[in-house]
């Protein structure tokens, strides 16, 4: 059998017939086969990653949370705020889940240039009397293939 590693190299595995096996031997051979295929697959992915360009998309994740002690950091006893609307300058509007989390995958970034990204809480969607303690809106710099975390601290 031959497995493609990349355009220039191949790896070979010889197949041999085994006449008799007990149950333990069969399990061992299946395990070895999976390990060999997995190793070749991982090698193939590593080689492809080495030769290809960086991913062009960036992801933004974050949380809107109740900052009870006004330190701007979510502590263990500070829960997320569900149902908060957030908006981007491109017109995308999203809402936090039941734990105050949100995510924006696949923000296109040209690999030659980075780009600015702005996200803002819609304060009308916060509980009555809330004050946003962190910057609002938030400006971050997206780079190709990056994972970016933007949390918002809110006190009420």
Short mmCIF file of N, CA, C and O in Angstrom, two decimals, residues 55-61 88 90 104-119 138-150:
data_model
loop_
_atom_site.label_atom_id
_atom_site.label_comp_id
_atom_site.label_asym_id
_atom_site.label_seq_id
_atom_site.Cartn_x
_atom_site.Cartn_y
_atom_site.Cartn_z
N UNK A 55 -3.67 30.34 7.81
CA UNK A 55 -5.10 30.54 7.62
C UNK A 55 -5.41 32.04 7.56
O UNK A 55 -4.73 32.85 8.18
N UNK A 56 -6.44 32.40 6.83
CA UNK A 56 -6.76 33.81 6.68
C UNK A 56 -7.89 34.27 7.59
O UNK A 56 -8.19 35.45 7.62
N UNK A 57 -8.50 33.37 8.31
CA UNK A 57 -9.62 33.74 9.17
C UNK A 57 -9.21 33.86 10.62
O UNK A 57 -8.34 33.15 11.09
N UNK A 58 -9.88 34.79 11.32
CA UNK A 58 -9.65 34.97 12.75
C UNK A 58 -10.98 34.76 13.47
O UNK A 58 -12.04 34.98 12.90
N UNK A 59 -10.91 34.35 14.73
CA UNK A 59 -12.10 34.13 15.54
C UNK A 59 -12.07 35.05 16.74
O UNK A 59 -11.03 35.26 17.35
N UNK A 60 -13.25 35.59 17.09
CA UNK A 60 -13.40 36.43 18.28
C UNK A 60 -14.36 35.71 19.21
O UNK A 60 -15.45 35.30 18.80
N UNK A 61 -13.93 35.51 20.46
CA UNK A 61 -14.79 34.91 21.49
C UNK A 61 -14.83 35.86 22.67
O UNK A 61 -13.97 36.74 22.81
N UNK A 88 -21.25 44.77 15.63
CA UNK A 88 -19.98 45.12 14.99
C UNK A 88 -20.24 46.27 14.02
O UNK A 88 -21.39 46.55 13.67
N UNK A 90 -19.70 46.29 10.97
CA UNK A 90 -20.19 45.77 9.69
C UNK A 90 -21.69 45.52 9.71
O UNK A 90 -22.26 45.08 8.72
N UNK A 104 -17.62 34.87 17.32
CA UNK A 104 -17.70 35.29 15.92
C UNK A 104 -16.59 34.58 15.16
O UNK A 104 -15.46 35.04 15.12
N UNK A 105 -16.89 33.44 14.54
CA UNK A 105 -15.86 32.73 13.79
C UNK A 105 -15.69 33.30 12.38
O UNK A 105 -16.54 34.05 11.89
N UNK A 106 -14.60 32.95 11.75
CA UNK A 106 -14.36 33.24 10.33
C UNK A 106 -14.39 34.71 9.95
O UNK A 106 -15.00 35.09 8.96
N UNK A 107 -13.73 35.55 10.73
CA UNK A 107 -13.55 36.94 10.34
C UNK A 107 -12.39 36.99 9.36
O UNK A 107 -11.25 36.67 9.71
N UNK A 108 -12.67 37.35 8.13
CA UNK A 108 -11.67 37.29 7.07
C UNK A 108 -10.57 38.33 7.30
O UNK A 108 -10.85 39.49 7.55
N UNK A 109 -9.32 37.86 7.27
CA UNK A 109 -8.15 38.72 7.43
C UNK A 109 -7.19 38.39 6.30
O UNK A 109 -6.83 37.24 6.10
N UNK A 110 -6.79 39.39 5.54
CA UNK A 110 -5.80 39.19 4.49
C UNK A 110 -4.47 38.85 5.17
O UNK A 110 -4.05 39.55 6.09
N UNK A 111 -3.82 37.76 4.75
CA UNK A 111 -2.60 37.32 5.42
C UNK A 111 -1.45 38.33 5.29
O UNK A 111 -0.51 38.30 6.06
N UNK A 112 -1.53 39.24 4.33
CA UNK A 112 -0.49 40.26 4.18
C UNK A 112 -0.73 41.46 5.09
O UNK A 112 0.19 42.17 5.45
N UNK A 113 -2.00 41.69 5.46
CA UNK A 113 -2.35 42.84 6.29
C UNK A 113 -3.23 42.36 7.43
O UNK A 113 -4.05 41.49 7.26
N UNK A 114 -3.08 42.96 8.58
CA UNK A 114 -3.99 42.71 9.68
C UNK A 114 -5.15 43.68 9.55
O UNK A 114 -5.14 44.54 8.70
N UNK A 115 -6.14 43.56 10.41
CA UNK A 115 -7.24 44.53 10.35
C UNK A 115 -7.80 44.81 11.73
O UNK A 115 -7.70 44.00 12.64
N UNK A 116 -8.40 45.99 11.84
CA UNK A 116 -9.06 46.37 13.08
C UNK A 116 -10.44 45.72 13.16
O UNK A 116 -11.07 45.48 12.13
N UNK A 117 -10.87 45.45 14.37
CA UNK A 117 -12.19 44.87 14.59
C UNK A 117 -12.80 45.60 15.79
O UNK A 117 -12.15 45.76 16.82
N UNK A 118 -14.04 46.06 15.63
CA UNK A 118 -14.72 46.80 16.69
C UNK A 118 -16.00 46.07 17.06
O UNK A 118 -16.77 45.68 16.18
N UNK A 119 -16.21 45.88 18.36
CA UNK A 119 -17.45 45.27 18.86
C UNK A 119 -17.95 46.10 20.03
O UNK A 119 -17.16 46.62 20.82
N UNK A 138 -15.07 48.10 22.03
CA UNK A 138 -13.73 47.55 22.14
C UNK A 138 -13.11 47.45 20.75
O UNK A 138 -13.74 46.97 19.82
N UNK A 139 -11.89 47.89 20.63
CA UNK A 139 -11.13 47.82 19.39
C UNK A 139 -9.98 46.84 19.58
O UNK A 139 -9.22 46.95 20.53
N UNK A 140 -9.91 45.84 18.69
CA UNK A 140 -8.79 44.89 18.73
C UNK A 140 -8.20 44.77 17.33
O UNK A 140 -8.83 45.15 16.35
N UNK A 141 -7.02 44.22 17.26
CA UNK A 141 -6.33 44.02 15.99
C UNK A 141 -6.37 42.53 15.67
O UNK A 141 -5.84 41.71 16.43
N UNK A 142 -7.03 42.16 14.57
CA UNK A 142 -7.10 40.76 14.15
C UNK A 142 -5.92 40.44 13.25
O UNK A 142 -5.57 41.22 12.38
N UNK A 143 -5.32 39.29 13.50
CA UNK A 143 -4.25 38.81 12.64
C UNK A 143 -4.69 37.48 12.04
O UNK A 143 -5.58 36.81 12.57
N UNK A 144 -4.07 37.09 10.98
CA UNK A 144 -4.44 35.89 10.25
C UNK A 144 -4.36 34.65 11.15
O UNK A 144 -3.34 34.39 11.78
N UNK A 145 -5.44 33.90 11.24
CA UNK A 145 -5.48 32.66 11.99
C UNK A 145 -5.53 32.81 13.50
O UNK A 145 -5.34 31.85 14.22
N UNK A 146 -5.82 34.00 14.02
CA UNK A 146 -5.76 34.24 15.47
C UNK A 146 -7.07 33.93 16.17
O UNK A 146 -8.14 33.91 15.57
N UNK A 147 -6.97 33.66 17.47
CA UNK A 147 -8.11 33.50 18.37
C UNK A 147 -8.03 34.67 19.34
O UNK A 147 -7.03 34.81 20.05
N UNK A 148 -9.06 35.50 19.38
CA UNK A 148 -9.05 36.73 20.17
C UNK A 148 -10.18 36.71 21.18
O UNK A 148 -11.31 36.36 20.84
N UNK A 149 -9.87 37.08 22.43
CA UNK A 149 -10.87 37.06 23.49
C UNK A 149 -11.18 38.49 23.92
O UNK A 149 -10.27 39.25 24.27
N UNK A 150 -12.47 38.84 23.90
CA UNK A 150 -12.91 40.18 24.30
C UNK A 150 -14.06 40.01 25.30
O UNK A 150 -15.17 39.65 24.92
#
